Coordinates of N, CA, C and O and ligand atoms in Angstrom, one line a residue:
M1 N -64.6 -8.1 36.4 CA -63.2 -8.2 36.5 C -62.7 -9.2 35.5 O -63.4 -10.1 35.0
V2 N -61.4 -9.0 35.2 CA -60.8 -9.9 34.2 C -60.2 -11.1 34.9 O -59.5 -10.9 35.9
F3 N -60.4 -12.3 34.4 CA -59.7 -13.5 34.9 C -58.5 -13.8 34.1 O -58.6 -14.1 32.9
E4 N -57.4 -13.7 34.7 CA -56.1 -13.9 33.9 C -56.1 -15.3 33.4 O -56.4 -16.3 34.1
E5 N -55.7 -15.5 32.1 CA -55.8 -16.8 31.4 C -54.9 -17.8 32.2 O -53.8 -17.5 32.5
K6 N -55.5 -19.0 32.4 CA -54.8 -20.1 33.1 C -55.0 -21.4 32.4 O -56.1 -21.6 31.9
E7 N -54.0 -22.2 32.3 CA -54.1 -23.5 31.7 C -53.9 -24.6 32.7 O -53.1 -24.5 33.6
Y8 N -54.6 -25.7 32.5 CA -54.6 -26.9 33.3 C -54.7 -28.1 32.5 O -55.1 -28.1 31.3
M9 N -54.3 -29.3 33.1 CA -54.6 -30.6 32.4 C -55.6 -31.3 33.3 O -55.4 -31.4 34.5
L10 N -56.6 -31.9 32.7 CA -57.5 -32.8 33.4 C -57.4 -34.1 32.7 O -58.0 -34.2 31.6
G11 N -56.7 -35.1 33.2 CA -56.4 -36.3 32.4 C -55.6 -35.9 31.2 O -54.6 -35.1 31.3
E12 N -56.1 -36.3 30.0 CA -55.5 -36.0 28.8 C -56.0 -34.6 28.2 O -55.5 -34.2 27.1
K13 N -57.0 -34.0 28.8 CA -57.6 -32.8 28.3 C -56.9 -31.5 28.7 O -56.6 -31.3 29.9
K14 N -56.7 -30.6 27.7 CA -56.1 -29.4 28.0 C -57.2 -28.3 28.3 O -58.1 -28.1 27.4
I15 N -57.1 -27.7 29.5 CA -58.2 -26.8 29.9 C -57.6 -25.4 29.9 O -56.5 -25.1 30.4
L16 N -58.4 -24.5 29.3 CA -58.0 -23.0 29.4 C -59.2 -22.3 30.1 O -60.3 -22.5 29.7
L17 N -58.9 -21.5 31.1 CA -59.9 -20.7 31.7 C -59.5 -19.2 31.5 O -58.3 -18.9 31.7
R18 N -60.5 -18.4 31.1 CA -60.2 -17.0 30.9 C -61.6 -16.3 30.9 O -62.6 -16.9 30.8
N19 N -61.5 -14.9 30.9 CA -62.7 -14.1 30.8 C -63.2 -14.1 29.3 O -62.4 -14.5 28.4
A20 N -64.4 -13.6 29.1 CA -64.9 -13.6 27.7 C -64.4 -12.4 27.0 O -64.1 -11.4 27.6
K21 N -64.5 -12.5 25.6 CA -64.1 -11.4 24.8 C -65.4 -10.9 24.0 O -66.2 -11.8 23.7
P22 N -65.5 -9.6 23.8 CA -66.8 -9.2 23.1 C -67.1 -9.9 21.8 O -68.3 -10.1 21.6
E23 N -66.1 -10.3 21.1 CA -66.4 -11.0 19.8 C -66.9 -12.4 20.0 O -67.3 -13.1 19.1
E24 N -67.0 -12.9 21.3 CA -67.6 -14.2 21.6 C -69.1 -14.1 22.0 O -69.7 -15.1 22.5
A25 N -69.7 -12.9 21.8 CA -71.1 -12.7 22.2 C -72.0 -13.7 21.6 O -72.8 -14.3 22.3
Q26 N -71.9 -13.9 20.3 CA -72.9 -14.8 19.6 C -72.6 -16.3 20.1 O -73.6 -17.0 20.3
L27 N -71.4 -16.6 20.3 CA -71.0 -17.9 20.9 C -71.8 -18.2 22.2 O -72.3 -19.2 22.5
L28 N -71.8 -17.1 23.0 CA -72.4 -17.2 24.4 C -73.9 -17.3 24.3 O -74.6 -18.1 25.0
V29 N -74.5 -16.6 23.3 CA -76.0 -16.7 23.1 C -76.4 -18.1 22.7 O -77.3 -18.7 23.2
D30 N -75.6 -18.6 21.7 CA -75.9 -19.9 21.1 C -75.8 -21.0 22.2 O -76.6 -21.9 22.4
Y31 N -74.7 -20.8 23.0 CA -74.5 -21.8 24.2 C -75.6 -21.8 25.1 O -76.1 -22.8 25.5
L32 N -76.1 -20.6 25.5 CA -77.2 -20.5 26.5 C -78.5 -21.2 26.0 O -79.1 -22.0 26.7
K33 N -78.8 -21.0 24.7 CA -79.9 -21.7 24.1 C -79.7 -23.2 24.1 O -80.7 -24.0 24.4
T34 N -78.5 -23.6 23.8 CA -78.3 -25.1 23.8 C -78.3 -25.7 25.2 O -79.0 -26.7 25.4
V35 N -77.6 -25.1 26.1 CA -77.6 -25.7 27.5 C -78.9 -25.7 28.2 O -79.3 -26.6 28.9
C36 N -79.7 -24.7 27.9 CA -81.1 -24.6 28.5 C -81.9 -25.8 28.0 O -82.9 -26.2 28.6
G37 N -81.6 -26.2 26.8 CA -82.3 -27.4 26.2 C -81.8 -28.7 26.6 O -82.5 -29.7 26.5
E38 N -80.5 -28.7 27.1 CA -79.9 -30.0 27.4 C -80.3 -30.5 28.8 O -80.1 -31.7 29.1
T39 N -80.7 -29.6 29.7 CA -81.0 -30.0 31.1 C -82.2 -29.2 31.6 O -82.5 -28.1 31.1
R40 N -83.0 -29.8 32.5 CA -84.1 -29.0 33.1 C -83.6 -28.3 34.4 O -84.4 -27.8 35.2
F41 N -82.3 -28.3 34.6 CA -81.8 -27.7 35.9 C -81.3 -26.3 35.7 O -80.7 -25.8 36.7
L42 N -81.6 -25.7 34.6 CA -81.2 -24.3 34.4 C -82.5 -23.4 34.5 O -83.6 -23.9 34.7
L43 N -82.3 -22.1 34.3 CA -83.4 -21.2 34.7 C -84.6 -21.2 33.8 O -85.7 -20.9 34.2
C44 N -84.5 -21.6 32.5 CA -85.6 -21.4 31.6 C -85.5 -22.4 30.4 O -84.5 -23.1 30.3
D45 N -86.5 -22.4 29.6 CA -86.5 -23.2 28.3 C -85.7 -22.4 27.2 O -85.7 -21.1 27.3
P46 N -85.2 -23.1 26.2 CA -84.4 -22.4 25.2 C -85.1 -21.2 24.5 O -84.5 -20.2 24.3
D47 N -86.4 -21.3 24.3 CA -87.2 -20.3 23.6 C -87.3 -19.0 24.5 O -87.7 -18.0 24.0
E48 N -87.0 -19.2 25.8 CA -87.1 -18.0 26.7 C -85.8 -17.3 26.8 O -85.7 -16.3 27.5
V49 N -84.8 -17.8 26.1 CA -83.5 -17.1 26.1 C -83.6 -15.9 25.1 O -83.6 -16.2 23.9
K50 N -83.7 -14.7 25.6 CA -84.0 -13.6 24.7 C -82.7 -12.7 24.4 O -82.8 -11.7 23.8
Y51 N -81.6 -13.1 24.9 CA -80.4 -12.3 24.7 C -80.0 -12.3 23.2 O -80.3 -13.2 22.5
T52 N -79.4 -11.1 22.8 CA -78.9 -11.0 21.5 C -77.4 -10.8 21.5 O -76.9 -10.5 22.6
A53 N -76.8 -10.9 20.4 CA -75.3 -10.6 20.3 C -75.0 -9.2 20.9 O -74.0 -9.1 21.6
E54 N -75.9 -8.3 20.5 CA -75.6 -6.9 21.0 C -75.7 -6.8 22.5 O -74.8 -6.2 23.1
S55 N -76.8 -7.4 23.1 CA -76.9 -7.3 24.5 C -75.8 -8.0 25.2 O -75.3 -7.7 26.3
E56 N -75.3 -9.1 24.6 CA -74.3 -9.9 25.2 C -72.9 -9.2 25.2 O -72.1 -9.4 26.1
V57 N -72.7 -8.4 24.1 CA -71.4 -7.6 24.1 C -71.4 -6.7 25.3 O -70.4 -6.6 26.0
E58 N -72.6 -6.0 25.5 CA -72.6 -5.1 26.7 C -72.4 -5.9 28.0 O -71.7 -5.4 28.9
F59 N -73.0 -7.1 28.1 CA -72.9 -7.9 29.3 C -71.4 -8.3 29.5 O -70.9 -8.1 30.6
I60 N -70.7 -8.7 28.4 CA -69.3 -9.1 28.5 C -68.4 -7.9 28.9 O -67.6 -8.0 29.9
N61 N -68.7 -6.8 28.3 CA -67.9 -5.6 28.6 C -68.1 -5.1 30.1 O -67.1 -4.8 30.8
A62 N -69.4 -5.2 30.5 CA -69.7 -4.8 31.9 C -69.0 -5.7 32.9 O -68.4 -5.3 33.9
K63 N -69.0 -7.0 32.6 CA -68.4 -8.0 33.5 C -66.9 -7.8 33.6 O -66.3 -7.8 34.6
N64 N -66.3 -7.6 32.4 CA -64.8 -7.4 32.4 C -64.4 -6.1 33.1 O -63.3 -6.0 33.7
A65 N -65.2 -5.1 33.0 CA -64.9 -3.8 33.7 C -65.3 -3.8 35.1 O -64.8 -2.9 35.9
S66 N -66.1 -4.7 35.6 CA -66.6 -4.7 36.9 C -65.5 -5.0 37.9 O -64.6 -5.7 37.6
E67 N -65.7 -4.5 39.2 CA -64.7 -4.8 40.2 C -65.2 -5.8 41.2 O -64.5 -6.3 42.0
D68 N -66.5 -6.2 41.0 CA -67.1 -7.1 42.0 C -67.9 -8.3 41.4 O -68.6 -9.0 42.1
S69 N -67.7 -8.4 40.1 CA -68.4 -9.6 39.4 C -67.5 -10.1 38.3 O -66.6 -9.4 37.8
M70 N -67.7 -11.3 37.9 CA -66.8 -11.9 36.9 C -67.5 -13.0 36.1 O -68.4 -13.7 36.6
L71 N -67.1 -13.1 34.8 CA -67.6 -14.2 34.0 C -66.3 -15.0 33.5 O -65.4 -14.4 33.0
M72 N -66.3 -16.3 33.8 CA -65.1 -17.1 33.4 C -65.5 -18.2 32.4 O -66.5 -19.0 32.7
L73 N -64.8 -18.2 31.3 CA -65.1 -19.2 30.3 C -64.1 -20.4 30.4 O -63.0 -20.2 30.7
A74 N -64.6 -21.6 30.0 CA -63.7 -22.8 29.9 C -63.6 -23.3 28.5 O -64.7 -23.4 27.8
F75 N -62.4 -23.6 28.1 CA -62.2 -24.2 26.8 C -61.5 -25.6 27.0 O -60.6 -25.7 27.8
V76 N -62.0 -26.6 26.4 CA -61.4 -27.9 26.5 C -60.8 -28.3 25.1 O -61.5 -28.4 24.1
D77 N -59.5 -28.5 25.1 CA -58.8 -28.8 23.8 C -59.2 -27.7 22.8 O -59.4 -28.1 21.6
G78 N -59.3 -26.5 23.2 CA -59.6 -25.4 22.3 C -61.1 -25.1 22.0 O -61.4 -24.2 21.3
E79 N -62.0 -26.0 22.5 CA -63.4 -25.9 22.2 C -64.1 -25.2 23.4 O -63.8 -25.7 24.6
Y80 N -65.0 -24.3 23.2 CA -65.7 -23.7 24.3 C -66.6 -24.7 25.0 O -67.4 -25.4 24.3
A81 N -66.5 -24.8 26.3 CA -67.2 -25.9 27.1 C -68.3 -25.3 28.0 O -69.2 -26.1 28.4
G82 N -68.2 -24.1 28.4 CA -69.2 -23.5 29.3 C -68.6 -22.4 30.1 O -67.5 -22.0 29.9
N83 N -69.4 -21.9 31.0 CA -68.9 -20.8 31.9 C -69.4 -20.8 33.3 O -70.4 -21.6 33.6
C84 N -68.8 -20.1 34.1 CA -69.3 -19.8 35.5 C -69.1 -18.4 35.8 O -68.3 -17.7 35.1
S85 N -69.8 -17.9 36.8 CA -69.8 -16.4 37.0 C -70.2 -16.2 38.5 O -70.7 -17.0 39.2
F86 N -69.8 -14.9 38.9 CA -70.3 -14.5 40.2 C -70.7 -13.0 40.1 O -70.2 -12.3 39.3
Q87 N -71.7 -12.6 40.9 CA -72.1 -11.2 41.0 C -72.6 -11.0 42.4 O -73.1 -11.9 43.1
P88 N -72.5 -9.7 42.9 CA -73.0 -9.4 44.2 C -74.5 -9.7 44.3 O -75.2 -9.5 43.3
I89 N -75.0 -10.1 45.4 CA -76.4 -10.4 45.6 C -77.2 -9.1 45.4 O -78.3 -9.1 44.8
G90 N -76.7 -8.0 45.9 CA -77.4 -6.7 45.7 C -76.4 -5.6 45.9 O -75.3 -5.8 46.3
S91 N -76.9 -4.4 45.7 CA -76.0 -3.2 45.8 C -76.2 -2.6 47.2 O -75.4 -1.7 47.5
R92 N -77.2 -3.0 47.9 CA -77.4 -2.3 49.2 C -76.2 -2.7 50.1 O -75.7 -3.9 50.1
R93 N -75.8 -1.8 51.0 CA -74.7 -2.0 51.9 C -74.9 -3.3 52.7 O -73.9 -4.0 52.9
R94 N -76.1 -3.6 53.1 CA -76.3 -4.8 54.0 C -76.1 -6.1 53.2 O -76.0 -7.2 53.9
A95 N -76.1 -6.1 51.9 CA -76.0 -7.3 51.2 C -74.6 -7.4 50.5 O -74.4 -8.4 49.8
R96 N -73.8 -6.5 50.7 CA -72.5 -6.4 49.9 C -71.5 -7.5 50.2 O -70.6 -7.8 49.5
H97 N -71.7 -8.2 51.3 CA -70.8 -9.3 51.7 C -71.2 -10.6 51.1 O -70.5 -11.6 51.3
R98 N -72.3 -10.6 50.3 CA -72.9 -11.9 49.8 C -72.7 -11.9 48.3 O -72.9 -10.9 47.6
V99 N -72.3 -13.1 47.8 CA -72.1 -13.2 46.3 C -72.9 -14.4 45.8 O -73.0 -15.4 46.5
D100 N -73.5 -14.2 44.6 CA -74.3 -15.2 44.0 C -73.4 -15.9 42.9 O -72.8 -15.2 42.1
I101 N -73.4 -17.2 42.8 CA -72.6 -17.8 41.8 C -73.5 -18.8 40.9 O -74.5 -19.2 41.3
G102 N -73.0 -19.0 39.6 CA -73.7 -19.8 38.7 C -72.7 -20.5 37.8 O -71.6 -20.0 37.6
I103 N -73.1 -21.7 37.3 CA -72.3 -22.4 36.4 C -73.1 -23.3 35.5 O -74.1 -23.9 35.9
A104 N -72.7 -23.4 34.2 CA -73.3 -24.4 33.3 C -72.3 -24.8 32.2 O -71.7 -23.9 31.6
L105 N -72.2 -26.1 32.0 CA -71.4 -26.6 31.0 C -72.2 -27.3 29.9 O -73.3 -27.8 30.2
Y106 N -71.7 -27.3 28.7 CA -72.3 -28.2 27.7 C -72.3 -29.6 28.2 O -71.3 -30.1 28.8
H107 N -73.4 -30.4 27.9 CA -73.5 -31.7 28.5 C -72.2 -32.6 28.2 O -71.7 -33.3 29.0
K108 N -71.7 -32.4 27.0 CA -70.5 -33.3 26.6 C -69.3 -33.0 27.4 O -68.3 -33.8 27.4
Y109 N -69.3 -31.8 28.1 CA -68.1 -31.5 28.9 C -68.3 -31.7 30.4 O -67.6 -31.2 31.2
T110 N -69.4 -32.4 30.8 CA -69.7 -32.6 32.2 C -69.1 -34.0 32.6 O -68.8 -34.8 31.8
G111 N -68.9 -34.1 33.9 CA -68.6 -35.4 34.5 C -67.1 -35.8 34.5 O -66.8 -37.0 34.8
F112 N -66.2 -34.9 34.2 CA -64.8 -35.3 34.3 C -64.0 -34.3 35.2 O -62.7 -34.2 35.1
G113 N -64.7 -33.5 36.0 CA -63.9 -32.6 36.9 C -63.8 -31.2 36.5 O -63.2 -30.4 37.3
L114 N -64.3 -30.8 35.4 CA -64.2 -29.4 34.9 C -65.0 -28.4 35.8 O -64.5 -27.4 36.2
G115 N -66.2 -28.8 36.2 CA -67.0 -28.0 37.1 C -66.2 -27.7 38.4 O -66.2 -26.6 38.9
R116 N -65.7 -28.7 39.0 CA -64.9 -28.6 40.2 C -63.7 -27.6 40.0 O -63.5 -26.7 40.8
L117 N -63.0 -27.8 39.0 CA -61.8 -27.0 38.7 C -62.3 -25.5 38.6 O -61.7 -24.6 39.2
M118 N -63.3 -25.3 37.8 CA -63.8 -23.9 37.6 C -64.3 -23.2 38.9 O -63.9 -22.1 39.2
L119 N -65.1 -24.0 39.7 CA -65.6 -23.4 40.9 C -64.5 -23.2 42.0 O -64.6 -22.2 42.7
E120 N -63.5 -24.1 42.0 CA -62.4 -23.8 42.9 C -61.7 -22.5 42.6 O -61.4 -21.7 43.5
Q121 N -61.5 -22.3 41.3 CA -60.9 -21.0 40.9 C -61.8 -19.8 41.1 O -61.3 -18.7 41.6
L122 N -63.1 -20.0 40.9 CA -64.0 -18.9 41.1 C -64.1 -18.5 42.6 O -64.0 -17.4 43.0
L123 N -64.1 -19.6 43.5 CA -64.2 -19.3 44.9 C -63.0 -18.7 45.4 O -63.0 -17.8 46.3
F124 N -61.8 -19.0 44.9 CA -60.6 -18.4 45.3 C -60.6 -16.9 45.0 O -60.3 -16.1 45.8
T125 N -61.1 -16.6 43.8 CA -61.2 -15.1 43.4 C -62.2 -14.4 44.3 O -61.9 -13.3 44.8
I126 N -63.3 -15.0 44.6 CA -64.4 -14.5 45.4 C -63.8 -14.1 46.8 O -64.1 -13.1 47.3
K127 N -63.1 -15.1 47.3 CA -62.5 -14.9 48.7 C -61.5 -13.8 48.7 O -61.5 -13.0 49.6
E128 N -60.7 -13.7 47.7 CA -59.7 -12.7 47.6 C -60.3 -11.3 47.6 O -59.8 -10.3 48.1
L129 N -61.5 -11.2 47.0 CA -62.2 -9.9 46.9 C -62.9 -9.5 48.3 O -63.3 -8.4 48.4
G130 N -62.9 -10.4 49.2 CA -63.4 -10.1 50.5 C -64.8 -10.4 50.8 O -65.4 -10.1 51.8
Y131 N -65.5 -11.1 49.8 CA -66.9 -11.5 50.1 C -66.8 -12.5 51.3 O -65.9 -13.3 51.5
E132 N -67.9 -12.5 52.1 CA -68.0 -13.3 53.3 C -68.8 -14.6 53.1 O -68.6 -15.6 53.8
Q133 N -69.7 -14.6 52.1 CA -70.4 -15.9 51.9 C -70.8 -16.0 50.4 O -71.2 -15.0 49.8
A134 N -70.7 -17.2 49.9 CA -71.1 -17.5 48.5 C -72.5 -18.2 48.6 O -72.7 -19.1 49.4
E135 N -73.4 -17.9 47.7 CA -74.7 -18.5 47.7 C -75.1 -18.9 46.3 O -74.6 -18.4 45.3
L136 N -75.9 -19.9 46.2 CA -76.4 -20.4 45.0 C -77.7 -21.1 45.1 O -78.1 -21.5 46.3
T137 N -78.4 -21.4 44.0 CA -79.6 -22.1 44.0 C -79.5 -23.3 43.1 O -79.0 -23.1 42.0
V138 N -79.8 -24.5 43.6 CA -79.7 -25.7 42.7 C -81.1 -26.3 42.7 O -81.8 -26.4 43.7
V139 N -81.5 -26.8 41.5 CA -82.8 -27.4 41.4 C -82.8 -28.8 42.0 O -81.9 -29.6 41.8
G140 N -83.8 -29.2 42.8 CA -84.0 -30.5 43.4 C -83.9 -31.6 42.3 O -84.5 -31.5 41.3
G141 N -83.1 -32.6 42.6 CA -82.9 -33.7 41.6 C -81.6 -33.5 40.8 O -81.1 -34.5 40.1
N142 N -80.9 -32.3 40.9 CA -79.7 -32.1 40.2 C -78.6 -32.7 41.2 O -77.8 -31.9 41.7
D143 N -78.5 -34.0 41.3 CA -77.7 -34.6 42.3 C -76.2 -34.4 42.0 O -75.4 -34.3 43.0
R144 N -75.8 -34.3 40.8 CA -74.4 -34.1 40.5 C -73.9 -32.7 41.0 O -72.9 -32.6 41.6
A145 N -74.8 -31.7 40.7 CA -74.4 -30.3 41.1 C -74.5 -30.3 42.6 O -73.6 -29.7 43.2
Y146 N -75.5 -30.8 43.2 CA -75.6 -30.8 44.7 C -74.4 -31.4 45.4 O -73.8 -30.8 46.3
H147 N -74.0 -32.6 44.9 CA -72.8 -33.3 45.4 C -71.6 -32.4 45.3 O -70.8 -32.3 46.2
L148 N -71.4 -31.8 44.1 CA -70.2 -31.0 43.9 C -70.2 -29.8 44.8 O -69.2 -29.5 45.5
Y149 N -71.3 -29.1 44.9 CA -71.4 -27.9 45.8 C -71.1 -28.3 47.3 O -70.4 -27.6 48.0
E150 N -71.7 -29.4 47.7 CA -71.6 -29.9 49.1 C -70.1 -30.2 49.3 O -69.5 -29.8 50.4
S151 N -69.5 -30.8 48.4 CA -68.0 -31.2 48.6 C -67.1 -30.0 48.5 O -66.0 -30.0 49.0
L152 N -67.6 -28.9 48.0 CA -66.8 -27.6 48.0 C -67.2 -26.8 49.3 O -66.7 -25.7 49.4
G153 N -68.0 -27.3 50.1 CA -68.3 -26.6 51.4 C -69.6 -25.9 51.5 O -69.9 -25.2 52.4
F154 N -70.4 -26.0 50.4 CA -71.8 -25.4 50.5 C -72.7 -26.2 51.4 O -72.6 -27.4 51.3
K155 N -73.6 -25.5 52.1 CA -74.5 -26.2 52.9 C -75.9 -25.8 52.6 O -76.2 -24.6 52.3
E156 N -76.8 -26.8 52.5 CA -78.2 -26.5 52.2 C -78.8 -25.6 53.3 O -78.6 -26.0 54.5
C157 N -79.5 -24.6 53.0 CA -80.1 -23.7 54.0 C -81.6 -23.5 53.8 O -82.2 -22.7 54.6
G158 N -82.2 -24.0 52.8 CA -83.6 -23.9 52.6 C -84.1 -24.3 51.3 O -83.3 -24.5 50.4
R159 N -85.4 -24.6 51.2 CA -86.0 -25.1 50.0 C -87.2 -24.3 49.7 O -88.0 -24.1 50.6
I160 N -87.5 -24.0 48.4 CA -88.8 -23.6 48.0 C -89.5 -24.7 47.3 O -89.0 -25.2 46.2
P161 N -90.5 -25.3 47.9 CA -91.1 -26.5 47.3 C -91.8 -26.1 45.9 O -92.3 -25.0 45.8
K162 N -91.7 -27.0 45.0 CA -92.3 -26.8 43.7 C -92.0 -25.4 43.1 O -92.9 -24.8 42.5
A163 N -90.8 -24.9 43.2 CA -90.4 -23.6 42.7 C -90.4 -23.6 41.1 O -90.6 -22.6 40.5
N164 N -90.2 -24.8 40.5 CA -90.2 -24.9 39.1 C -91.3 -25.8 38.6 O -91.5 -26.9 39.1
K165 N -92.1 -25.3 37.6 CA -93.1 -26.1 37.0 C -92.8 -26.3 35.6 O -92.6 -25.3 34.8
Y166 N -92.7 -27.5 35.1 CA -92.3 -27.8 33.7 C -93.5 -28.0 32.8 O -94.6 -28.2 33.3
Q167 N -93.2 -28.0 31.5 CA -94.3 -28.1 30.6 C -95.0 -29.4 30.6 O -96.2 -29.5 30.2
D168 N -94.4 -30.5 31.2 CA -95.0 -31.8 31.3 C -95.9 -31.9 32.5 O -96.4 -32.9 32.9
G169 N -95.9 -30.8 33.3 CA -96.8 -30.8 34.5 C -96.1 -31.2 35.8 O -96.6 -31.1 36.9
T170 N -94.8 -31.6 35.7 CA -94.0 -32.0 36.9 C -93.4 -30.7 37.5 O -93.3 -29.7 36.8
Y171 N -93.0 -30.9 38.7 CA -92.4 -29.8 39.5 C -91.0 -30.2 40.0 O -90.7 -31.4 40.1
A172 N -90.2 -29.2 40.4 CA -89.0 -29.4 41.1 C -88.8 -28.3 42.1 O -89.1 -27.1 41.8
D173 N -88.2 -28.6 43.3 CA -87.9 -27.6 44.3 C -86.7 -26.7 43.9 O -85.8 -27.2 43.1
D174 N -86.5 -25.6 44.5 CA -85.3 -24.8 44.5 C -84.6 -25.0 45.8 O -85.3 -24.9 46.9
I175 N -83.4 -25.4 45.8 CA -82.6 -25.6 47.1 C -81.6 -24.5 47.2 O -80.8 -24.3 46.3
H176 N -81.6 -23.7 48.3 CA -80.6 -22.7 48.5 C -79.5 -23.2 49.3 O -79.6 -24.0 50.2
M177 N -78.3 -22.9 48.8 CA -77.0 -23.3 49.5 C -76.1 -22.1 49.8 O -76.0 -21.2 49.0
V178 N -75.4 -22.2 50.9 CA -74.5 -21.1 51.3 C -73.1 -21.7 51.7 O -73.1 -22.8 52.3
K179 N -72.1 -21.0 51.3 CA -70.7 -21.4 51.8 C -70.1 -20.2 52.5 O -70.0 -19.1 51.9
K180 N -69.8 -20.4 53.7 CA -69.1 -19.3 54.5 C -67.6 -19.2 54.0 O -67.0 -20.3 53.8
L181 N -67.2 -18.0 53.8 CA -65.8 -17.9 53.3 C -64.9 -17.3 54.3 O -63.7 -17.2 54.1
Q182 N -65.4 -17.0 55.5 CA -64.5 -16.4 56.5 C -64.8 -17.1 57.8 O -65.8 -17.6 58.1
Ligands
COA201 C1 -73.4 -29.2 37.5 C2 -72.1 -29.1 36.7 C3 -71.5 -27.6 36.7 C4 -71.0 -29.9 37.4 O1 -69.8 -29.9 36.7 P1 -69.1 -31.3 36.3 O2 -67.8 -30.9 35.6 O3 -70.1 -32.1 35.5 O4 -68.8 -31.9 37.7 P2 -67.5 -32.6 38.2 O5 -67.2 -33.7 37.3 O6 -66.5 -31.6 38.5 O7 -68.0 -33.2 39.6 C5 -69.2 -33.9 39.7 C6 -69.2 -34.6 41.1 O8 -70.5 -35.2 41.2 C7 -70.4 -36.6 41.3 N1 -71.6 -37.1 40.6 C8 -71.8 -37.3 39.3 N2 -73.1 -37.7 39.1 C9 -73.7 -37.8 40.4 C10 -75.0 -38.1 40.8 N3 -75.9 -38.5 40.0 N4 -75.2 -38.0 42.2 C11 -74.3 -37.6 43.0 N5 -73.0 -37.3 42.6 C12 -72.7 -37.3 41.3 C13 -69.1 -36.9 40.7 O9 -68.6 -38.2 41.1 C14 -68.2 -35.8 41.1 O10 -67.9 -35.9 42.5 P3 -66.4 -36.3 42.9 O11 -65.5 -35.2 42.4 O12 -66.5 -36.2 44.4 O13 -66.1 -37.6 42.4 C15 -72.2 -29.6 35.3 O14 -72.5 -31.0 35.3 C16 -73.3 -28.8 34.5 O15 -73.0 -27.7 34.0 N6 -74.5 -29.4 34.4 C17 -75.5 -28.8 33.6 C18 -76.0 -27.4 34.1 C19 -76.2 -27.4 35.6 O16 -76.8 -28.3 36.1 N7 -75.7 -26.3 36.2 C20 -75.8 -26.1 37.6 C21 -77.0 -25.4 38.0 S1 -77.1 -25.1 39.7

């Protein structure tokens, strides 16, 4: 679905939230490779990001046309800062009340409230669509994300120990969190 363009101020910074445009496909691929290298709290290493501009155009068009999922981009003073998204957990009737959410910002745009602003808007849209619960996975040790999710009403509901193994031989858990919307 399309997120109607909205503007906000966070301190002195001008924030624009909107859906992605097909011509931003390469921007999104480059961003994914960069953010995956900036933190160990995302899904994979940068060399494992296999998306191309072509596949990303299809992804953007599918998201914009969808009635039950969305991709929202954030711009700070005109610069692309990151995105958040939601999609149904599954297509089966039994899972249609559940939505999965994700968010990642460039490191330079973290820590001043942008994540909170984006997730508040995302959760508002999700609730309007009638979803009953929002779910996410956060990597153990990602204290900033955990704190933010908890303060938005998400509750920890389980952990997969050592779900992530890094190239340096260390591990991190996956923490599942759920927020009831009704
Ligand atoms: C996680 C992320 C989306 C959060 O967005 P953000 O804009 O940086 O977060 P905000 O500034 O809105 O809020 C962060 C909150 O965590 C708090 N915080 C910051 N560092 C913290 C820490 N080490 N421990 C606990 N809380 C912390 C802040 O005080 C703030 O809480 P408050 O609003 O109650 O004061 C963003 O940092 C990001 O994209 N990180 C890299 C990718 C990532 O980890 N994605 C999430 C994957 S699950």
